PDB file of C-alpha atoms in Angstrom:
ATOM      1  CA  MET A  13      27.336 -55.639  29.266  1.00  0.00           C
ATOM      2  CA  SER A  14      30.924 -56.653  28.601  1.00  0.00           C
ATOM      3  CA  VAL A  15      33.254 -58.018  31.283  1.00  0.00           C
ATOM      4  CA  ARG A  16      35.407 -54.876  31.118  1.00  0.00           C
ATOM      5  CA  GLU A  17      32.455 -52.553  31.748  1.00  0.00           C
ATOM      6  CA  SER A  18      31.135 -54.579  34.670  1.00  0.00           C
ATOM      7  CA  HIS A  19      34.424 -54.225  36.582  1.00  0.00           C
ATOM      8  CA  GLY A  20      34.878 -50.576  37.508  1.00  0.00           C
ATOM      9  CA  SER A  21      35.085 -49.021  34.066  1.00  0.00           C
ATOM     10  CA  PRO A  22      34.731 -45.191  34.141  1.00  0.00           C
ATOM     11  CA  ARG A  23      32.243 -45.422  31.270  1.00  0.00           C
ATOM     12  CA  PRO A  24      28.680 -44.994  32.514  1.00  0.00           C
ATOM     13  CA  ALA A  25      26.147 -47.776  32.154  1.00  0.00           C
ATOM     14  CA  SER A  26      24.302 -45.696  29.568  1.00  0.00           C
ATOM     15  CA  SER A  27      27.142 -46.250  27.106  1.00  0.00           C
ATOM     16  CA  MET A  28      24.946 -48.693  25.241  1.00  0.00           C
ATOM     17  CA  ARG A  29      24.440 -45.650  23.048  1.00  0.00           C
ATOM     18  CA  THR A  30      26.775 -45.737  20.086  1.00  0.00           C
ATOM     19  CA  PRO A  31      29.034 -42.740  19.349  1.00  0.00           C
ATOM     20  CA  LEU A  32      26.877 -42.029  16.280  1.00  0.00           C
ATOM     21  CA  GLY A  33      23.732 -42.031  18.408  1.00  0.00           C
ATOM     22  CA  ARG A  34      25.250 -39.463  20.752  1.00  0.00           C
ATOM     23  CA  VAL A  35      26.067 -36.908  18.037  1.00  0.00           C
ATOM     24  CA  ARG A  36      23.233 -37.568  15.623  1.00  0.00           C
ATOM     25  CA  HIS A  37      21.106 -34.448  14.885  1.00  0.00           C
ATOM     26  CA  LEU A  38      23.369 -32.168  16.922  1.00  0.00           C
ATOM     27  CA  GLY A  39      25.477 -30.743  14.075  1.00  0.00           C
ATOM     28  CA  ALA A  40      28.319 -28.249  14.247  1.00  0.00           C
ATOM     29  CA  SER A  41      26.612 -25.961  16.773  1.00  0.00           C
ATOM     30  CA  HIS A  42      26.112 -28.842  19.298  1.00  0.00           C
ATOM     31  CA  SER A  43      22.610 -27.563  19.901  1.00  0.00           C
ATOM     32  CA  GLY A  44      21.120 -29.403  16.974  1.00  0.00           C
ATOM     33  CA  THR A  45      17.915 -28.209  15.394  1.00  0.00           C
ATOM     34  CA  SER A  46      16.495 -26.602  18.555  1.00  0.00           C
ATOM     35  CA  ASP A  47      16.712 -23.046  17.146  1.00  0.00           C
ATOM     36  CA  PHE A  48      15.027 -24.166  13.905  1.00  0.00           C
ATOM     37  CA  TRP A  49      12.216 -25.751  15.918  1.00  0.00           C
ATOM     38  CA  ARG A  50      11.799 -22.794  18.314  1.00  0.00           C
ATOM     39  CA  GLN A  51      11.709 -20.449  15.324  1.00  0.00           C
ATOM     40  CA  ARG A  52       8.681 -22.422  14.059  1.00  0.00           C
ATOM     41  CA  VAL A  53       6.980 -22.675  17.465  1.00  0.00           C
ATOM     42  CA  THR A  54       7.236 -18.912  18.011  1.00  0.00           C
ATOM     43  CA  ALA A  55       6.181 -18.274  14.382  1.00  0.00           C
ATOM     44  CA  VAL A  56       2.985 -20.300  14.853  1.00  0.00           C
ATOM     45  CA  ALA A  57       2.337 -18.528  18.173  1.00  0.00           C
ATOM     46  CA  LEU A  58       2.804 -15.102  16.545  1.00  0.00           C
ATOM     47  CA  THR A  59       0.546 -16.029  13.609  1.00  0.00           C
ATOM     48  CA  VAL A  60      -2.234 -16.719  16.112  1.00  0.00           C
ATOM     49  CA  LEU A  61      -1.443 -13.808  18.474  1.00  0.00           C
ATOM     50  CA  ILE A  62      -1.222 -11.140  15.751  1.00  0.00           C
ATOM     51  CA  VAL A  63      -5.021 -11.193  15.319  1.00  0.00           C
ATOM     52  CA  PRO A  64      -5.932 -10.123  18.894  1.00  0.00           C
ATOM     53  CA  VAL A  65      -2.927  -7.755  19.010  1.00  0.00           C
ATOM     54  CA  ILE A  66      -4.203  -5.893  15.917  1.00  0.00           C
ATOM     55  CA  VAL A  67      -7.642  -5.694  17.584  1.00  0.00           C
ATOM     56  CA  VAL A  68      -6.056  -4.236  20.753  1.00  0.00           C
ATOM     57  CA  VAL A  69      -4.103  -1.619  18.761  1.00  0.00           C
ATOM     58  CA  MET A  70      -7.310  -0.687  16.901  1.00  0.00           C
ATOM     59  CA  MET A  71      -9.125  -0.295  20.227  1.00  0.00           C
ATOM     60  CA  LEU A  72      -6.460   2.139  21.421  1.00  0.00           C
ATOM     61  CA  LEU A  73      -6.554   4.457  18.403  1.00  0.00           C
ATOM     62  CA  GLY A  74      -7.450   8.012  19.301  1.00  0.00           C
ATOM     63  CA  ARG A  75      -7.510   7.349  23.053  1.00  0.00           C
ATOM     64  CA  ASN A  76      -5.492   9.275  25.621  1.00  0.00           C
ATOM     65  CA  GLN A  77      -3.125   7.729  28.164  1.00  0.00           C
ATOM     66  CA  ALA A  78      -5.833   7.046  30.760  1.00  0.00           C
ATOM     67  CA  GLY A  79      -7.953   5.176  28.215  1.00  0.00           C
ATOM     68  CA  ALA A  80      -4.971   3.258  26.852  1.00  0.00           C
ATOM     69  CA  ALA A  81      -3.764   2.313  30.343  1.00  0.00           C
ATOM     70  CA  GLN A  82      -7.215   1.059  31.304  1.00  0.00           C
ATOM     71  CA  ILE A  83      -7.463  -1.197  28.223  1.00  0.00           C
ATOM     72  CA  LEU A  84      -3.866  -2.456  28.398  1.00  0.00           C
ATOM     73  CA  GLY A  85      -4.250  -3.111  32.121  1.00  0.00           C
ATOM     74  CA  SER A  86      -7.182  -5.507  31.820  1.00  0.00           C
ATOM     75  CA  TRP A  87      -5.999  -9.049  32.421  1.00  0.00           C
ATOM     76  CA  PRO A  88      -6.972 -10.784  29.109  1.00  0.00           C
ATOM     77  CA  ILE A  89      -5.288  -8.032  27.089  1.00  0.00           C
ATOM     78  CA  ALA A  90      -2.248  -7.984  29.381  1.00  0.00           C
ATOM     79  CA  ILE A  91      -1.814 -11.747  28.882  1.00  0.00           C
ATOM     80  CA  ILE A  92      -2.156 -11.451  25.098  1.00  0.00           C
ATOM     81  CA  MET A  93       0.423  -8.644  25.058  1.00  0.00           C
ATOM     82  CA  LEU A  94       2.789 -10.592  27.332  1.00  0.00           C
ATOM     83  CA  LEU A  95       2.594 -13.678  25.114  1.00  0.00           C
ATOM     84  CA  PHE A  96       3.101 -11.515  22.013  1.00  0.00           C
ATOM     85  CA  VAL A  97       6.148  -9.766  23.477  1.00  0.00           C
ATOM     86  CA  ILE A  98       7.766 -13.025  24.645  1.00  0.00           C
ATOM     87  CA  ALA A  99       7.148 -14.845  21.328  1.00  0.00           C
ATOM     88  CA  SER A 100       8.343 -11.782  19.342  1.00  0.00           C
ATOM     89  CA  ALA A 101      11.557 -11.371  21.315  1.00  0.00           C
ATOM     90  CA  TRP A 102      12.392 -15.056  21.049  1.00  0.00           C
ATOM     91  CA  HIS A 103      11.571 -15.202  17.327  1.00  0.00           C
ATOM     92  CA  MET A 104      13.577 -12.090  16.480  1.00  0.00           C
ATOM     93  CA  LYS A 105      16.563 -13.191  18.561  1.00  0.00           C
ATOM     94  CA  ILE A 106      16.822 -16.434  16.578  1.00  0.00           C
ATOM     95  CA  GLY A 107      16.183 -14.670  13.259  1.00  0.00           C
ATOM     96  CA  MET A 108      18.834 -12.007  13.835  1.00  0.00           C
ATOM     97  CA  GLN A 109      21.344 -14.666  14.919  1.00  0.00           C
ATOM     98  CA  VAL A 110      20.855 -16.444  11.570  1.00  0.00           C
ATOM     99  CA  VAL A 111      21.435 -13.145   9.738  1.00  0.00           C
ATOM    100  CA  ILE A 112      24.600 -12.463  11.790  1.00  0.00           C
ATOM    101  CA  GLU A 113      25.951 -15.978  11.190  1.00  0.00           C
ATOM    102  CA  ASP A 114      25.354 -15.539   7.441  1.00  0.00           C
ATOM    103  CA  TYR A 115      27.048 -12.162   6.993  1.00  0.00           C
ATOM    104  CA  VAL A 116      29.563 -11.613   9.810  1.00  0.00           C
ATOM    105  CA  HIS A 117      32.610 -13.714   9.010  1.00  0.00           C
ATOM    106  CA  ASN A 118      35.115 -12.330  11.526  1.00  0.00           C
ATOM    107  CA  GLU A 119      34.898 -14.721  14.480  1.00  0.00           C
ATOM    108  CA  LYS A 120      35.380 -12.153  17.260  1.00  0.00           C
ATOM    109  CA  LEU A 121      32.994  -9.657  15.701  1.00  0.00           C
ATOM    110  CA  LYS A 122      30.482 -12.451  15.173  1.00  0.00           C
ATOM    111  CA  LEU A 123      30.563 -13.447  18.854  1.00  0.00           C
ATOM    112  CA  ALA A 124      30.252  -9.793  19.899  1.00  0.00           C
ATOM    113  CA  THR A 125      27.250  -9.153  17.619  1.00  0.00           C
ATOM    114  CA  ILE A 126      25.536 -12.389  18.687  1.00  0.00           C
ATOM    115  CA  MET A 127      25.996 -11.316  22.299  1.00  0.00           C
ATOM    116  CA  ALA A 128      24.660  -7.823  21.532  1.00  0.00           C
ATOM    117  CA  ASN A 129      21.681  -9.464  19.809  1.00  0.00           C
ATOM    118  CA  ASN A 130      20.920 -11.450  22.963  1.00  0.00           C
ATOM    119  CA  PHE A 131      21.197  -8.326  25.132  1.00  0.00           C
ATOM    120  CA  PHE A 132      18.989  -6.237  22.805  1.00  0.00           C
ATOM    121  CA  SER A 133      16.269  -8.887  22.566  1.00  0.00           C
ATOM    122  CA  ALA A 134      16.270  -9.482  26.328  1.00  0.00           C
ATOM    123  CA  ALA A 135      16.213  -5.733  27.098  1.00  0.00           C
ATOM    124  CA  VAL A 136      13.312  -5.007  24.714  1.00  0.00           C
ATOM    125  CA  ALA A 137      11.377  -7.983  26.069  1.00  0.00           C
ATOM    126  CA  LEU A 138      11.945  -7.147  29.741  1.00  0.00           C
ATOM    127  CA  ALA A 139      11.179  -3.430  29.298  1.00  0.00           C
ATOM    128  CA  SER A 140       7.887  -4.313  27.566  1.00  0.00           C
ATOM    129  CA  ILE A 141       7.004  -6.989  30.136  1.00  0.00           C
ATOM    130  CA  TYR A 142       7.723  -4.553  32.982  1.00  0.00           C
ATOM    131  CA  ALA A 143       5.455  -1.938  31.367  1.00  0.00           C
ATOM    132  CA  ILE A 144       2.599  -4.432  30.867  1.00  0.00           C
ATOM    133  CA  LEU A 145       2.852  -5.709  34.455  1.00  0.00           C
ATOM    134  CA  LYS A 146       2.948  -2.126  35.763  1.00  0.00           C
ATOM    135  CA  LEU A 147      -0.172  -1.283  33.732  1.00  0.00           C
ATOM    136  CA  SER A 148      -2.109  -4.302  34.988  1.00  0.00           C
ATOM    137  CA  SER A 149      -1.043  -3.839  38.614  1.00  0.00           C
ATOM    138  CA  GLY A 150      -2.294  -0.250  38.464  1.00  0.00           C
ATOM    139  CA  VAL A 151       0.704   1.174  40.369  1.00  0.00           C
TER     140      VAL A 151
ATOM    141  CA  MET B  26      49.053 -25.141  11.148  1.00  0.00           C
ATOM    142  CA  THR B  27      46.802 -26.403   8.444  1.00  0.00           C
ATOM    143  CA  ALA B  28      47.125 -24.733   5.054  1.00  0.00           C
ATOM    144  CA  ARG B  29      43.974 -23.261   3.602  1.00  0.00           C
ATOM    145  CA  ILE B  30      42.702 -25.478   0.807  1.00  0.00           C
ATOM    146  CA  GLU B  31      41.148 -23.794  -2.226  1.00  0.00           C
ATOM    147  CA  ARG B  32      37.878 -25.662  -2.351  1.00  0.00           C
ATOM    148  CA  PRO B  33      35.371 -25.076  -5.139  1.00  0.00           C
ATOM    149  CA  LEU B  34      32.693 -22.549  -4.173  1.00  0.00           C
ATOM    150  CA  SER B  35      29.059 -22.599  -5.123  1.00  0.00           C
ATOM    151  CA  PRO B  36      28.173 -19.816  -7.597  1.00  0.00           C
ATOM    152  CA  HIS B  37      27.411 -16.424  -6.078  1.00  0.00           C
ATOM    153  CA  LEU B  38      24.070 -14.668  -6.178  1.00  0.00           C
ATOM    154  CA  GLN B  39      24.756 -12.621  -9.330  1.00  0.00           C
ATOM    155  CA  THR B  40      25.314 -15.798 -11.378  1.00  0.00           C
ATOM    156  CA  TYR B  41      21.668 -16.752 -11.200  1.00  0.00           C
ATOM    157  CA  ARG B  42      18.786 -15.355 -13.216  1.00  0.00           C
ATOM    158  CA  TRP B  43      16.796 -13.085 -10.903  1.00  0.00           C
ATOM    159  CA  THR B  44      13.544 -14.772  -9.808  1.00  0.00           C
ATOM    160  CA  LEU B  45      10.517 -13.661  -7.815  1.00  0.00           C
ATOM    161  CA  THR B  46      11.085 -16.198  -5.020  1.00  0.00           C
ATOM    162  CA  MET B  47      14.709 -15.023  -4.695  1.00  0.00           C
ATOM    163  CA  ALA B  48      13.677 -11.378  -4.438  1.00  0.00           C
ATOM    164  CA  LEU B  49      10.967 -12.149  -1.903  1.00  0.00           C
ATOM    165  CA  SER B  50      13.353 -14.316   0.120  1.00  0.00           C
ATOM    166  CA  ILE B  51      15.505 -11.215   0.567  1.00  0.00           C
ATOM    167  CA  VAL B  52      12.413  -9.106   1.344  1.00  0.00           C
ATOM    168  CA  HIS B  53      11.377 -11.643   4.008  1.00  0.00           C
ATOM    169  CA  ARG B  54      14.762 -11.251   5.687  1.00  0.00           C
ATOM    170  CA  ALA B  55      14.779  -7.458   5.272  1.00  0.00           C
ATOM    171  CA  THR B  56      11.297  -7.087   6.790  1.00  0.00           C
ATOM    172  CA  GLY B  57      12.419  -9.344   9.648  1.00  0.00           C
ATOM    173  CA  VAL B  58      15.392  -7.086  10.370  1.00  0.00           C
ATOM    174  CA  ALA B  59      13.146  -3.991  10.141  1.00  0.00           C
ATOM    175  CA  LEU B  60      10.664  -5.531  12.590  1.00  0.00           C
ATOM    176  CA  TYR B  61      13.565  -6.347  14.935  1.00  0.00           C
ATOM    177  CA  PHE B  62      14.321  -2.644  15.340  1.00  0.00           C
ATOM    178  CA  GLY B  63      10.620  -1.795  15.128  1.00  0.00           C
ATOM    179  CA  THR B  64      10.080  -3.530  18.479  1.00  0.00           C
ATOM    180  CA  LEU B  65      11.753  -0.452  20.019  1.00  0.00           C
ATOM    181  CA  LEU B  66       8.618   1.426  18.957  1.00  0.00           C
ATOM    182  CA  LEU B  67       6.392  -1.199  20.608  1.00  0.00           C
ATOM    183  CA  ALA B  68       8.465  -1.056  23.818  1.00  0.00           C
ATOM    184  CA  TRP B  69       8.465   2.768  23.822  1.00  0.00           C
ATOM    185  CA  TRP B  70       4.672   2.825  23.378  1.00  0.00           C
ATOM    186  CA  LEU B  71       4.076   0.318  26.234  1.00  0.00           C
ATOM    187  CA  ILE B  72       6.513   2.095  28.581  1.00  0.00           C
ATOM    188  CA  ALA B  73       4.895   5.463  27.794  1.00  0.00           C
ATOM    189  CA  ALA B  74       1.416   4.070  28.496  1.00  0.00           C
ATOM    190  CA  ALA B  75       2.722   2.791  31.848  1.00  0.00           C
ATOM    191  CA  SER B  76       4.561   6.042  32.664  1.00  0.00           C
ATOM    192  CA  GLY B  77       1.839   8.657  32.380  1.00  0.00           C
ATOM    193  CA  PRO B  78       0.050  11.256  30.236  1.00  0.00           C
ATOM    194  CA  ALA B  79       3.126  13.327  29.336  1.00  0.00           C
ATOM    195  CA  ALA B  80       5.135  10.338  28.077  1.00  0.00           C
ATOM    196  CA  TYR B  81       2.130   8.999  26.165  1.00  0.00           C
ATOM    197  CA  ALA B  82       1.546  12.402  24.548  1.00  0.00           C
ATOM    198  CA  ASN B  83       5.131  12.237  23.233  1.00  0.00           C
ATOM    199  CA  VAL B  84       4.401   8.909  21.516  1.00  0.00           C
ATOM    200  CA  GLN B  85       1.182  10.284  20.045  1.00  0.00           C
ATOM    201  CA  ALA B  86       2.984  13.415  18.829  1.00  0.00           C
ATOM    202  CA  PHE B  87       5.437  11.125  17.030  1.00  0.00           C
ATOM    203  CA  THR B  88       2.841   8.746  15.526  1.00  0.00           C
ATOM    204  CA  THR B  89       0.721  11.637  14.239  1.00  0.00           C
ATOM    205  CA  SER B  90       3.699  13.420  12.650  1.00  0.00           C
ATOM    206  CA  PHE B  91       4.371  12.821   8.935  1.00  0.00           C
ATOM    207  CA  ILE B  92       7.628  10.916   9.467  1.00  0.00           C
ATOM    208  CA  GLY B  93       6.166   8.949  12.377  1.00  0.00           C
ATOM    209  CA  ARG B  94       3.128   7.983  10.368  1.00  0.00           C
ATOM    210  CA  LEU B  95       5.363   6.895   7.484  1.00  0.00           C
ATOM    211  CA  ILE B  96       7.402   4.701   9.864  1.00  0.00           C
ATOM    212  CA  VAL B  97       4.292   3.133  11.435  1.00  0.00           C
ATOM    213  CA  PHE B  98       2.826   2.540   7.950  1.00  0.00           C
ATOM    214  CA  GLY B  99       6.087   0.857   6.897  1.00  0.00           C
ATOM    215  CA  TYR B 100       6.075  -1.149  10.144  1.00  0.00           C
ATOM    216  CA  THR B 101       2.495  -2.328   9.422  1.00  0.00           C
ATOM    217  CA  TRP B 102       3.463  -3.468   5.920  1.00  0.00           C
ATOM    218  CA  ALA B 103       6.675  -5.178   7.130  1.00  0.00           C
ATOM    219  CA  LEU B 104       4.685  -7.007   9.823  1.00  0.00           C
ATOM    220  CA  LEU B 105       1.893  -8.189   7.516  1.00  0.00           C
ATOM    221  CA  HIS B 106       4.252  -9.081   4.676  1.00  0.00           C
ATOM    222  CA  HIS B 107       6.527 -11.044   7.020  1.00  0.00           C
ATOM    223  CA  LEU B 108       3.432 -12.778   8.435  1.00  0.00           C
ATOM    224  CA  LEU B 109       2.058 -13.884   5.049  1.00  0.00           C
ATOM    225  CA  SER B 110       5.511 -14.701   3.720  1.00  0.00           C
ATOM    226  CA  GLY B 111       6.040 -16.755   6.889  1.00  0.00           C
ATOM    227  CA  ILE B 112       2.776 -18.651   6.343  1.00  0.00           C
ATOM    228  CA  ARG B 113       4.191 -19.460   2.867  1.00  0.00           C
ATOM    229  CA  HIS B 114       7.181 -20.978   4.685  1.00  0.00           C
ATOM    230  CA  PHE B 115       4.833 -23.102   6.847  1.00  0.00           C
ATOM    231  CA  VAL B 116       3.369 -24.531   3.622  1.00  0.00           C
ATOM    232  CA  TRP B 117       6.883 -25.390   2.417  1.00  0.00           C
ATOM    233  CA  ASP B 118       7.852 -26.796   5.854  1.00  0.00           C
ATOM    234  CA  LEU B 119       4.894 -29.182   5.567  1.00  0.00           C
ATOM    235  CA  GLY B 120       6.195 -30.332   2.193  1.00  0.00           C
ATOM    236  CA  TYR B 121       3.678 -28.671  -0.129  1.00  0.00           C
ATOM    237  CA  GLY B 122       3.867 -25.951  -2.784  1.00  0.00           C
ATOM    238  CA  PHE B 123       7.230 -26.727  -4.361  1.00  0.00           C
ATOM    239  CA  LYS B 124       6.108 -26.896  -8.006  1.00  0.00           C
ATOM    240  CA  ALA B 125       7.160 -23.863 -10.087  1.00  0.00           C
ATOM    241  CA  ASN B 126       3.631 -22.495 -10.500  1.00  0.00           C
ATOM    242  CA  GLU B 127       2.744 -23.215  -6.839  1.00  0.00           C
ATOM    243  CA  ARG B 128       5.715 -21.399  -5.338  1.00  0.00           C
ATOM    244  CA  GLU B 129       5.147 -18.469  -7.703  1.00  0.00           C
ATOM    245  CA  ALA B 130       1.470 -18.294  -6.676  1.00  0.00           C
ATOM    246  CA  LEU B 131       2.329 -18.462  -2.953  1.00  0.00           C
ATOM    247  CA  THR B 132       4.915 -15.716  -3.365  1.00  0.00           C
ATOM    248  CA  TRP B 133       2.600 -13.418  -5.353  1.00  0.00           C
ATOM    249  CA  GLY B 134      -0.060 -14.108  -2.719  1.00  0.00           C
ATOM    250  CA  ALA B 135       2.239 -12.944   0.084  1.00  0.00           C
ATOM    251  CA  LEU B 136       3.296  -9.840  -1.854  1.00  0.00           C
ATOM    252  CA  ILE B 137      -0.177  -8.727  -2.944  1.00  0.00           C
ATOM    253  CA  GLY B 138      -1.827  -9.874   0.301  1.00  0.00           C
ATOM    254  CA  GLY B 139       0.665  -7.930   2.414  1.00  0.00           C
ATOM    255  CA  ILE B 140       0.092  -4.677   0.533  1.00  0.00           C
ATOM    256  CA  SER B 141      -3.721  -5.107   0.400  1.00  0.00           C
ATOM    257  CA  LEU B 142      -4.014  -5.967   4.105  1.00  0.00           C
ATOM    258  CA  THR B 143      -1.859  -2.974   5.045  1.00  0.00           C
ATOM    259  CA  VAL B 144      -4.076  -0.588   3.034  1.00  0.00           C
ATOM    260  CA  LEU B 145      -7.263  -2.190   4.421  1.00  0.00           C
ATOM    261  CA  LEU B 146      -6.001  -1.978   8.002  1.00  0.00           C
ATOM    262  CA  TRP B 147      -5.107   1.710   7.595  1.00  0.00           C
ATOM    263  CA  ILE B 148      -8.507   2.479   6.089  1.00  0.00           C
ATOM    264  CA  ALA B 149     -10.081   0.753   9.124  1.00  0.00           C
ATOM    265  CA  ALA B 150      -7.738   2.632  11.467  1.00  0.00           C
ATOM    266  CA  TYR B 151      -8.680   6.006   9.978  1.00  0.00           C
ATOM    267  CA  ALA B 152     -12.371   5.068  10.142  1.00  0.00           C
ATOM    268  CA  ILE B 153     -12.109   4.085  13.826  1.00  0.00           C
ATOM    269  CA  GLY B 154      -9.539   6.549  15.132  1.00  0.00           C
ATOM    270  CA  GLY B 155     -10.688   9.509  13.062  1.00  0.00           C
ATOM    271  CA  GLY B 156      -7.160  10.057  11.743  1.00  0.00           C
ATOM    272  CA  ARG B 157      -5.591  10.115  15.172  1.00  0.00           C
TER     273      ARG B 157
END
């Protein structure tokens, strides 16, 4: 530690980090590669989850509402569906944001569409989650 | 204010010779966008199942109609194609499959696999559900 830093400098003690170290990997968005990584995490999750989800959909074919509600309300299936809905919504939110950033060049319109994308993804996810929880609580 | 500098641009899409991987890259994105709006169908189905017999009958009336069945068939293909095409991206993310013949094979695999799996799944669905 330098003499200047040890005598009431406003710089925090953690300033041993170089300016390069503080910005490295963060890029122009200041959030770094987190979206890239989450896109992969949710993709792997969906690759695994799609198998039981297809089985569930197959089980429901040709059944009426009472039969469907009974199957969807059982706890292992409810958990699979919840995980699938959450991973899907997250994955599609990131994917659509990439598409918007590629094609919408007007800054204000871009911010508006990115915001709408967040609202849509959250609404679809929450509506589905609410339905699954309602089915498994039997209300 | 800063003047806009005319910087050199990279060539646009139409400059390049059309390749399979290029076409399927666009299809991957297009199926992703289709699936994005397709989640409305998933949400509608779950909400209907939670709401009651009348709401669920509406969903079933839609999925057994010609247009509804066409949409669900398209949704199945988009889902399975995006899945296999995405697995192809995992291979690339891990650093494999970049040679010309390898990336062609992976891409054909996703294309043919997606169509075959969709047909197989629908045959199984008709066998199980009796066309309902």
